[in-house]
mmCIF file of C-alpha atoms and ligand atoms in Angstrom:
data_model
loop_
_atom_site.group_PDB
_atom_site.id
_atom_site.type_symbol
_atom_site.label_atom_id
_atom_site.label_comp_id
_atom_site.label_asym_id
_atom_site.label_seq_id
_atom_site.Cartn_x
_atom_site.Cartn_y
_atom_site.Cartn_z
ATOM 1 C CA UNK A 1 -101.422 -247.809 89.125
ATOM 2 C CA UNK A 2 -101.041 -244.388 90.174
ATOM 3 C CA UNK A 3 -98.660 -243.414 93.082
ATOM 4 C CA UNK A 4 -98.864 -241.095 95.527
ATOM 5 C CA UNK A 5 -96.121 -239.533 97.700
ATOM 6 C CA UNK A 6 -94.003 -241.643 96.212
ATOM 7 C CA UNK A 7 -94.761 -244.628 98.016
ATOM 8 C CA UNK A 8 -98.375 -245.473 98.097
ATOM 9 C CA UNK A 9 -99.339 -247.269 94.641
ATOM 10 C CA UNK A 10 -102.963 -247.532 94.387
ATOM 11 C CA UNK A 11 -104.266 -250.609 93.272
ATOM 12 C CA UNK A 12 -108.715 -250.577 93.007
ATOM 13 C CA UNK A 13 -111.107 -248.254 94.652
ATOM 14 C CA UNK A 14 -113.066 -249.758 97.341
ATOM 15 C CA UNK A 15 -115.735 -246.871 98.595
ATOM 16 C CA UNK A 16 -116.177 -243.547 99.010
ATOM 17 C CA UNK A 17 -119.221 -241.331 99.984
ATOM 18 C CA UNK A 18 -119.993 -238.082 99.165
ATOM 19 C CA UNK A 19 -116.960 -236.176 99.501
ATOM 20 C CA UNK A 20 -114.079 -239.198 99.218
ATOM 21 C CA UNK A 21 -112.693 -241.973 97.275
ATOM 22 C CA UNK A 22 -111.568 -244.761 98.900
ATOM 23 C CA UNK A 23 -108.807 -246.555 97.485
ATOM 24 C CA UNK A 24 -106.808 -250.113 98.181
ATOM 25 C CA UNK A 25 -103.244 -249.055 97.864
ATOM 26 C CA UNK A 26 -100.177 -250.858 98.622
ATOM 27 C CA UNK A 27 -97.042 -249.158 100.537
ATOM 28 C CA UNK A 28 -93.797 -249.774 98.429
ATOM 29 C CA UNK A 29 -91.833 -248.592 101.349
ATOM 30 C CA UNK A 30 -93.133 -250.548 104.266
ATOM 31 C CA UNK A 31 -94.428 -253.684 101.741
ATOM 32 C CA UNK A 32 -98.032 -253.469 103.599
ATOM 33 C CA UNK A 33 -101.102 -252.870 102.014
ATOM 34 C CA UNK A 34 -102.958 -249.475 103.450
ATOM 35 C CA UNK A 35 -106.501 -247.628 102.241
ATOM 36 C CA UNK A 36 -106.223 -244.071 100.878
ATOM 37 C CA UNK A 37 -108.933 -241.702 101.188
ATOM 38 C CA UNK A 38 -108.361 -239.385 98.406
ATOM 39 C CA UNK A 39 -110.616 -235.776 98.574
ATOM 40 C CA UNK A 40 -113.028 -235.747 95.435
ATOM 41 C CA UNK A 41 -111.820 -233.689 92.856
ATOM 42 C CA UNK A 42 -114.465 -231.747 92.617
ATOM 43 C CA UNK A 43 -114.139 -230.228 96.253
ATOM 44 C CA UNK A 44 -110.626 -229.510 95.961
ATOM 45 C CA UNK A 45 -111.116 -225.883 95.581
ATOM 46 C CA UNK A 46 -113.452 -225.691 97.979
ATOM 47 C CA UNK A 47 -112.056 -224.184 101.395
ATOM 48 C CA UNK A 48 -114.455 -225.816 103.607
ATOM 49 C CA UNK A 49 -114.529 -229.560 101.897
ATOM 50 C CA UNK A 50 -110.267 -229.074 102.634
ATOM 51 C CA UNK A 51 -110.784 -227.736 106.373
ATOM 52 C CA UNK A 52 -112.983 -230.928 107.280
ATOM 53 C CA UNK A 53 -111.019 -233.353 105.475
ATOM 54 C CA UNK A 54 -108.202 -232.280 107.459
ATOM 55 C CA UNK A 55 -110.156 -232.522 110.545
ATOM 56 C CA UNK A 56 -110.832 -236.005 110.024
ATOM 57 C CA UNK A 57 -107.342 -236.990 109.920
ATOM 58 C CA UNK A 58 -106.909 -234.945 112.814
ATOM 59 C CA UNK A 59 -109.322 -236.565 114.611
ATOM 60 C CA UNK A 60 -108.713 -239.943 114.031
ATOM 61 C CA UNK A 61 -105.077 -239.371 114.072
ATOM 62 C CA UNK A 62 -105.098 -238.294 118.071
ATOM 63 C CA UNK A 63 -106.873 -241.351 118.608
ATOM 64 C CA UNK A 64 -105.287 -245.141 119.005
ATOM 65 C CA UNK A 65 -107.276 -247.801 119.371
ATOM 66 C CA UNK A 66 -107.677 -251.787 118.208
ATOM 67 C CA UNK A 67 -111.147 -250.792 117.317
ATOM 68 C CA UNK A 68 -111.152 -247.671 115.590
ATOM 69 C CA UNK A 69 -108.914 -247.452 112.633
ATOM 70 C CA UNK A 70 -105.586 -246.446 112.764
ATOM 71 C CA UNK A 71 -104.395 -243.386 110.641
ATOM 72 C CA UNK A 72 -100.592 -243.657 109.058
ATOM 73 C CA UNK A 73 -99.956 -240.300 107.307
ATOM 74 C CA UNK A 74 -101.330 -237.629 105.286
ATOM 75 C CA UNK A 75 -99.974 -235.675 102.212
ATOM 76 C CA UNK A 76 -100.962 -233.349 99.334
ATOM 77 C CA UNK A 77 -99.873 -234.032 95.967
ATOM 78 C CA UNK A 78 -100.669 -232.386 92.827
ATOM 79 C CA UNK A 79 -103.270 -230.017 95.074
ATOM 80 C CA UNK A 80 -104.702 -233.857 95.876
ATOM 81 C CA UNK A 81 -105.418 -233.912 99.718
ATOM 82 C CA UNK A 82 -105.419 -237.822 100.885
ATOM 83 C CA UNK A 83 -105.317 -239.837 103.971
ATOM 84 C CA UNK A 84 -103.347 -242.658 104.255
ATOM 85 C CA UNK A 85 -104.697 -245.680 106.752
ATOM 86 C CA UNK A 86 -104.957 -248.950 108.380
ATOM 87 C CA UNK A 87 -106.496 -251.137 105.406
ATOM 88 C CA UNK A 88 -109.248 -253.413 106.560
ATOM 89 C CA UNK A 89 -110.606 -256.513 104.966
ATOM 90 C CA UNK A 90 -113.767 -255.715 105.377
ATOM 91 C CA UNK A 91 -117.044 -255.716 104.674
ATOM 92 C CA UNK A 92 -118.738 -252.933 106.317
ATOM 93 C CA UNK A 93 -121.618 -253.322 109.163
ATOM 94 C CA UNK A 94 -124.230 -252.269 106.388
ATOM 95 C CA UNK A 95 -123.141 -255.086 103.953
ATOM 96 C CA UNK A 96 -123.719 -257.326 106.645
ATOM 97 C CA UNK A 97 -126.321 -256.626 107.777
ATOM 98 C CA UNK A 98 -127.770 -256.222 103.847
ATOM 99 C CA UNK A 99 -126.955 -259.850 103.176
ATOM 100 C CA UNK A 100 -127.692 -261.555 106.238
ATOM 101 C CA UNK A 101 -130.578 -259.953 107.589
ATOM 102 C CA UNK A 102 -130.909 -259.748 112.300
ATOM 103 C CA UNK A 103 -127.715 -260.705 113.755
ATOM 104 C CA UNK A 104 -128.301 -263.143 116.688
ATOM 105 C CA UNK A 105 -128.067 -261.162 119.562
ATOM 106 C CA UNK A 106 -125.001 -263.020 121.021
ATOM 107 C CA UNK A 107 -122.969 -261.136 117.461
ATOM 108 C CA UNK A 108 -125.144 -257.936 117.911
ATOM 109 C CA UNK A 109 -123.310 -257.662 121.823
ATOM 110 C CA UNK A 110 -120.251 -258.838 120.454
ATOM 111 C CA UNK A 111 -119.992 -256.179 117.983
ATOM 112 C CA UNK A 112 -121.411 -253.520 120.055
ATOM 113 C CA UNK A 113 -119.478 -253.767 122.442
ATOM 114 C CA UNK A 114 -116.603 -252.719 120.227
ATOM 115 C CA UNK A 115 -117.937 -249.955 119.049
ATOM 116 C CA UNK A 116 -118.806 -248.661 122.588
ATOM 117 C CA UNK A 117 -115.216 -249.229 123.459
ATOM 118 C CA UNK A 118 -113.735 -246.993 120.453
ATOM 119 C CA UNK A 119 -116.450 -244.433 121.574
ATOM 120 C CA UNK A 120 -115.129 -244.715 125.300
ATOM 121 C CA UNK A 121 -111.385 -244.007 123.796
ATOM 122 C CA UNK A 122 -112.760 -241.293 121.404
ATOM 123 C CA UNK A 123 -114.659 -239.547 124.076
ATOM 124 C CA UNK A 124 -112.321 -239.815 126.760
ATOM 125 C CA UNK A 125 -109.878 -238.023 124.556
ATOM 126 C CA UNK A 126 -112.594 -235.641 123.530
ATOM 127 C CA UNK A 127 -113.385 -236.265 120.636
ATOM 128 C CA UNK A 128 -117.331 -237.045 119.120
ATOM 129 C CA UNK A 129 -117.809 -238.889 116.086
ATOM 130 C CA UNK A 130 -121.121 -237.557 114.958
ATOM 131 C CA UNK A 131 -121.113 -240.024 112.317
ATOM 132 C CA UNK A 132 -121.999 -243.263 114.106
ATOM 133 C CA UNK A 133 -123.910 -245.959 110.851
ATOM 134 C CA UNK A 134 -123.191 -248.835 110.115
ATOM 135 C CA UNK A 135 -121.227 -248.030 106.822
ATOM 136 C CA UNK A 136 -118.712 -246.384 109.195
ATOM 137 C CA UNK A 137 -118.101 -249.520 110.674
ATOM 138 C CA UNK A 138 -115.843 -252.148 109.150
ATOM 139 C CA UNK A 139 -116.081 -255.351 110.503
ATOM 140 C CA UNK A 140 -113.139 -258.175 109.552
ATOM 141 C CA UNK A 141 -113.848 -262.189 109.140
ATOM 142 C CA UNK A 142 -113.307 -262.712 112.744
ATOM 143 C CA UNK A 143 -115.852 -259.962 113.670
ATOM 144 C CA UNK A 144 -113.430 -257.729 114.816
ATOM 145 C CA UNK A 145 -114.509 -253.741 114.758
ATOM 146 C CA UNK A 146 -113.360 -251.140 113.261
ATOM 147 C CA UNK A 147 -114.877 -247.523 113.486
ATOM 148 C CA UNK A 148 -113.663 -245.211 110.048
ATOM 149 C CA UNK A 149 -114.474 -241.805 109.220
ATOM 150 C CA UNK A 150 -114.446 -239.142 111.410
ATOM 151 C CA UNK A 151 -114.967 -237.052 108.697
ATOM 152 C CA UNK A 152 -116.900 -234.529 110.738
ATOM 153 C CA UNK A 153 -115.885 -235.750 114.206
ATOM 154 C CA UNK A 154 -114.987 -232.475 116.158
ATOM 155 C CA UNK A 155 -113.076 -232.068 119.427
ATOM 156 C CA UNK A 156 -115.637 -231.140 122.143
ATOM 157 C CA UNK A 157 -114.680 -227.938 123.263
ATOM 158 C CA UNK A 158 -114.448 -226.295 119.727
ATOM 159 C CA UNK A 159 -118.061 -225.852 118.346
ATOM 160 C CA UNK A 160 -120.179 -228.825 119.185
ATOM 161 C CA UNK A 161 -123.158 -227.616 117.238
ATOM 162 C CA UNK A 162 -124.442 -228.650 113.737
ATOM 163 C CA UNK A 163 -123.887 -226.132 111.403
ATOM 164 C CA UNK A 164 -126.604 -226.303 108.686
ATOM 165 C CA UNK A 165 -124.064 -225.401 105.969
ATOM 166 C CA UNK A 166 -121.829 -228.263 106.781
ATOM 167 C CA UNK A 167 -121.762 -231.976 105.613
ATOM 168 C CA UNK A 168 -123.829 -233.677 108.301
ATOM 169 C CA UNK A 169 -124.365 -237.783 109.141
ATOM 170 C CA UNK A 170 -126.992 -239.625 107.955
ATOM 171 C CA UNK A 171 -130.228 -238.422 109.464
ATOM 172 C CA UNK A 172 -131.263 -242.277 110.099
ATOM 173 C CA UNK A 173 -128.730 -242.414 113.053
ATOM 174 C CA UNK A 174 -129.435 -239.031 113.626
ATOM 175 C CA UNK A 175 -130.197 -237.858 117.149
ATOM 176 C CA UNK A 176 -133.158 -235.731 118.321
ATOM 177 C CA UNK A 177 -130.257 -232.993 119.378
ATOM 178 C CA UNK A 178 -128.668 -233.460 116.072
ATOM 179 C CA UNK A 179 -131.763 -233.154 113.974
ATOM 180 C CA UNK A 180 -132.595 -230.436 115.312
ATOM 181 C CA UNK A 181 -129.729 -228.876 114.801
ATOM 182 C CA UNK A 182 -128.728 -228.135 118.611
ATOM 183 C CA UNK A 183 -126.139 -229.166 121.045
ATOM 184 C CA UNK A 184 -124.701 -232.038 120.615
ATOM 185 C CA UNK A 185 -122.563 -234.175 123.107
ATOM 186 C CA UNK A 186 -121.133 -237.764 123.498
ATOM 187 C CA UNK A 187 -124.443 -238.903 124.552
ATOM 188 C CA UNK A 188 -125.387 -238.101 120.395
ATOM 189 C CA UNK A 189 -122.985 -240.875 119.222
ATOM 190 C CA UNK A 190 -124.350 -243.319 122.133
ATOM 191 C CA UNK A 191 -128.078 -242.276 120.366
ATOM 192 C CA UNK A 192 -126.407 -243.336 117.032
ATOM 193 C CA UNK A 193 -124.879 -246.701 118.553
ATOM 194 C CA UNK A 194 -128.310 -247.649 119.839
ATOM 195 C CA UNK A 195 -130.167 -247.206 116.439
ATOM 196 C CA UNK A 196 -126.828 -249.514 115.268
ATOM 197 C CA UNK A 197 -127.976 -251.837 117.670
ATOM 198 C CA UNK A 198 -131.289 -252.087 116.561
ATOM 199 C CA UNK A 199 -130.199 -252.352 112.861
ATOM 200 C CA UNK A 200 -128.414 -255.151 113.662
ATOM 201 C CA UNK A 201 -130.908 -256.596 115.841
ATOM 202 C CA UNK A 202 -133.656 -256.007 113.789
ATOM 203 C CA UNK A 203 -132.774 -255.908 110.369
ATOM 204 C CA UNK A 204 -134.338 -252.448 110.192
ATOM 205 C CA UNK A 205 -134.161 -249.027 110.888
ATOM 206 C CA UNK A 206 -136.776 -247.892 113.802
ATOM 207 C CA UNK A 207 -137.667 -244.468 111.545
ATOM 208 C CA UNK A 208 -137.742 -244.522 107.888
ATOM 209 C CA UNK A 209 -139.636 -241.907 105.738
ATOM 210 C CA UNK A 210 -139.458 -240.504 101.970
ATOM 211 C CA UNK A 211 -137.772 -237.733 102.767
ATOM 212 C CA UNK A 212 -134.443 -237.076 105.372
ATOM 213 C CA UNK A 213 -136.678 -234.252 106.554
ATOM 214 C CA UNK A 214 -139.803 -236.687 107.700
ATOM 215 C CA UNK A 215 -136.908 -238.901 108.575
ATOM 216 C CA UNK A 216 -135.385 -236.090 111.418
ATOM 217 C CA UNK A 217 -138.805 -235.399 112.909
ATOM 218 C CA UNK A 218 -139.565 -238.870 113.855
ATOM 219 C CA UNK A 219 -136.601 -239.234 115.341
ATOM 220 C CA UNK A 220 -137.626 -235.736 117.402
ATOM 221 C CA UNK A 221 -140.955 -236.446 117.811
ATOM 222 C CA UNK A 222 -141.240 -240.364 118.249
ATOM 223 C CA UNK A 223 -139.598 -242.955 120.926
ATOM 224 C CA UNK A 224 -138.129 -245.425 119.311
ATOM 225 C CA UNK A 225 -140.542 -248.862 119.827
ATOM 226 C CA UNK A 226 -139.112 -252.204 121.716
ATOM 227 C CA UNK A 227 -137.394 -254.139 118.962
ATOM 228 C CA UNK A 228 -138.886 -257.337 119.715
ATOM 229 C CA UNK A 229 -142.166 -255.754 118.020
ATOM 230 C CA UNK A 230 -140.281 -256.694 115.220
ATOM 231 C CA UNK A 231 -137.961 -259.683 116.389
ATOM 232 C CA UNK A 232 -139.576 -261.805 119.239
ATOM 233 C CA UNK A 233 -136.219 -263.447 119.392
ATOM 234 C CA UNK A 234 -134.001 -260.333 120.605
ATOM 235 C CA UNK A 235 -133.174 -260.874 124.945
ATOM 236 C CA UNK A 236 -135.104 -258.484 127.363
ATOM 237 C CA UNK A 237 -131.660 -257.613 128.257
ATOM 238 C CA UNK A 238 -130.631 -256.128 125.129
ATOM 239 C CA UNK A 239 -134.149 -254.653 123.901
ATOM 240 C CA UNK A 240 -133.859 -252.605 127.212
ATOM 241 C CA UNK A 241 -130.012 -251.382 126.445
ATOM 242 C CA UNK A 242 -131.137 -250.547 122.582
ATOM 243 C CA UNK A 243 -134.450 -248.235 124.677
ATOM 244 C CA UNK A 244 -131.807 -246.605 127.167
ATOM 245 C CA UNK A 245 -129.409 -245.963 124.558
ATOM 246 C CA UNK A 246 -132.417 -244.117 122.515
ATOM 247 C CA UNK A 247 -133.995 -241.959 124.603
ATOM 248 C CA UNK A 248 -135.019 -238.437 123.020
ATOM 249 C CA UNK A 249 -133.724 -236.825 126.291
ATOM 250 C CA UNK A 250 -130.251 -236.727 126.845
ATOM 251 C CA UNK A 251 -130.517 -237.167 130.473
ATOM 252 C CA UNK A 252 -132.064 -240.606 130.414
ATOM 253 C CA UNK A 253 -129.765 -242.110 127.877
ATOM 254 C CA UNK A 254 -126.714 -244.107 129.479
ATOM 255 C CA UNK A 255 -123.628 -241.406 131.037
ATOM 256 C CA UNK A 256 -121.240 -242.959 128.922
ATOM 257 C CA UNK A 257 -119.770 -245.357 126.663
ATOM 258 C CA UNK A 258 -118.612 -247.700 129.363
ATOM 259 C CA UNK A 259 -121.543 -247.786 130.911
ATOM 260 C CA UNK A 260 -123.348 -249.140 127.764
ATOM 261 C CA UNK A 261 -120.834 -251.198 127.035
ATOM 262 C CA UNK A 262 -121.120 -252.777 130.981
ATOM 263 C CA UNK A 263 -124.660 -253.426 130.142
ATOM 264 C CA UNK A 264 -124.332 -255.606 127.102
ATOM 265 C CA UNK A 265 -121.676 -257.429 128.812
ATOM 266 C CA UNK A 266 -123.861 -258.383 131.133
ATOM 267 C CA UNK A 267 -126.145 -259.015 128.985
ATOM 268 C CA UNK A 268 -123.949 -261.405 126.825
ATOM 269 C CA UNK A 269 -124.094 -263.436 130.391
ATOM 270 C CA UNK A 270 -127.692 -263.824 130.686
ATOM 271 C CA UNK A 271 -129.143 -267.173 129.124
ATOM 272 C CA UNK A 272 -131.255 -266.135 125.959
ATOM 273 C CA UNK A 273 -134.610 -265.423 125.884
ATOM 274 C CA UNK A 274 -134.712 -263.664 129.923
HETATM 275 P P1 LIG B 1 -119.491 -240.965 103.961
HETATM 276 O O1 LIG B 1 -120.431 -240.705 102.839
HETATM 277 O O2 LIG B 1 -119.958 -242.059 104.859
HETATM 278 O O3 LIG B 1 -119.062 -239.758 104.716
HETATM 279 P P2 LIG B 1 -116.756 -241.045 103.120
HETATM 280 O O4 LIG B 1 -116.603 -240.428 101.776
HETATM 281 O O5 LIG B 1 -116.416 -240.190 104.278
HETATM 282 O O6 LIG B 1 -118.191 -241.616 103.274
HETATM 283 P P3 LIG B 1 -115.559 -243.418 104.256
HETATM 284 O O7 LIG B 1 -116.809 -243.722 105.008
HETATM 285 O O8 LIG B 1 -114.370 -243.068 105.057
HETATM 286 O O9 LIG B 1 -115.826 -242.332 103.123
HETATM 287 O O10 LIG B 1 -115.175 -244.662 103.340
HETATM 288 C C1 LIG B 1 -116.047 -245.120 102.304
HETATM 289 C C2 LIG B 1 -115.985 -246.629 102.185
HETATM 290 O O11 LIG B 1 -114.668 -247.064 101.868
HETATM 291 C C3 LIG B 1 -116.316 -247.379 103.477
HETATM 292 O O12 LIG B 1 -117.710 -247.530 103.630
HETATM 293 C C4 LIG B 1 -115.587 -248.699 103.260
HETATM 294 O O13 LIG B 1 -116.318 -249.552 102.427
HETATM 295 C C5 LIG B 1 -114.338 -248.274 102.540
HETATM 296 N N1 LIG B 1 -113.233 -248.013 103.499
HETATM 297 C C6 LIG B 1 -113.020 -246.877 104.187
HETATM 298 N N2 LIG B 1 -111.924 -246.952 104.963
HETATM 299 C C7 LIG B 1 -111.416 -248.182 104.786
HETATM 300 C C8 LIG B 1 -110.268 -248.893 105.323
HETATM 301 N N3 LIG B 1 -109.449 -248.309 106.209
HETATM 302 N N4 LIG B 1 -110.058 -250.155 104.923
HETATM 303 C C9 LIG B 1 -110.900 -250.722 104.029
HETATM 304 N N5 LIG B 1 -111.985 -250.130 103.493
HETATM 305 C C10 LIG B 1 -112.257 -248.871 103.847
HETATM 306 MG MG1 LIG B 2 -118.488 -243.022 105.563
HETATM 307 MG MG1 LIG B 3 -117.514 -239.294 105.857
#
């Protein structure tokens, strides 16, 4: 296959979204395997696709954590921008949830509490993700974690708005601040993690609609509904850490990651069905 940097020989492609391809590679150097995330071709001339591309990797590359994957190096070759990374075996948390429908809730806590935990690292250095779905989540055989593309993460104290222009998330994890296109904060990713949590709860999405537009205003103008509407089976416990997590107003969501995270720990501990 093709090498890059002299060292990284790519070997199949195994995703990519809009402005990426993702691509198993293996490191001749080191003898490991690694994923490259390779800039489309198309955007390579395009100032801003280059400015956030590099933002991801330096976002995710301030951050080290066992649940948020772990960046290796970066290079430019050929005017080819690319990423270099921890390679997962994964399936991601959307495949998952695709083939096997509701989690119980004993895997839903299990997982989400890893992703509340790389949101507590990420935040606590600074960092949002903005990008919070479960097809940014890769999750290995042993149900270990991994959060992946902070492809429009941005450190907190440079702008912290959505810019309209931009490449924005996907508006089903959107929240109300971020459809609308105002301030965001931490507590928008902690939105995100909740709808997650329902996802994987439920096997659904709370707001669905033909369009992203009618999409964004239910998440502005609705609450989200108790997911055991929809799954009688889901704990008390965790239907009320999935509402707190959603609220439209910032101020009633939880403070933090850890906090969240506390809760569904302590949920994990209560017998099912309370
Ligand atoms: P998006 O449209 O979500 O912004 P993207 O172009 O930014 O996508 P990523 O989300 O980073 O790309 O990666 C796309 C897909 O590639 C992931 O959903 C996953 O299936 C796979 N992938 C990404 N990173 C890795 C990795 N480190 N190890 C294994 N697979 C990965
Ligand atoms: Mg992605
Ligand atoms: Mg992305």
């Amino acid at each position: 296959g093709k090498v890059l940097g002299d060292r990284y020989e790519l070997i199949e492609r195994i995703g990519g979204g809009g402005m990426a391809l993702v691509y198993k590679a293996k490191c001749n150097l080191l003898n490991r395997y690694v994923a490259v995330k390779i800039l489309r071709p198309e955007f390579e001339s395009d100032e801003e696709f280059i400015k956030s591309f590099r933002q991801e990797s330096q976002s995710a590359a301030s951050l080290s954590h066992h649940n948020i994957v772990n960046i290796y190096d970066v290079g430019k070759e050929n005017d080819t921008d690319y990423i270099v990374m921890e390679y997962v075996e994964n399936k991601t948390l959307k495949q998952i949830i695709k083939e096997e429908g509701p989690l119980n809730s004993n895997r839903v806590i299990k997982i989400g509490k890893q992703i509340a935990l790389a949101l507590e690292h990420a935040h606590s250095n600074h960092i949002i993700h903005r990008d919070i779905k479960p097809h940014n989540i890769l999750v290995t055989s042993n149900d270990t974690a991994k959060v992946t593309d902070f492809g429009i993460a941005r450190a907190v104290t440079s702008s912290t708005i959505t810019n309209a222009g931009n490449v924005i998330g996907s508006v089903h994890y959107f929240s109300p601040e971020q459809a609308r296109g105002g301030y965001i904060s931490e507590k928008s990713d902690i939105y995100s993690l909740g709808i997650v949590l329902y996802e994987m709860a439920t096997g659904t999405l709370p707001f669905e609609g033909e369009k992203p537009l009618s999409v964004a205003l239910k998440h502005i103008n609705e609450e989200v509904q108790d997911p055991r509407k929809v799954n009688k089976s889901i704990p008390k416990a965790l239907a009320d850490i999935i509402l707190k997590a959603t609220q439209r107003e910032q101020s009633k969501r939880y403070e933090n990651a850890m906090e969240l995270y506390k809760d569904l720990d302590i949920a994990l501990q209560k017998p099912m069905g309370n």
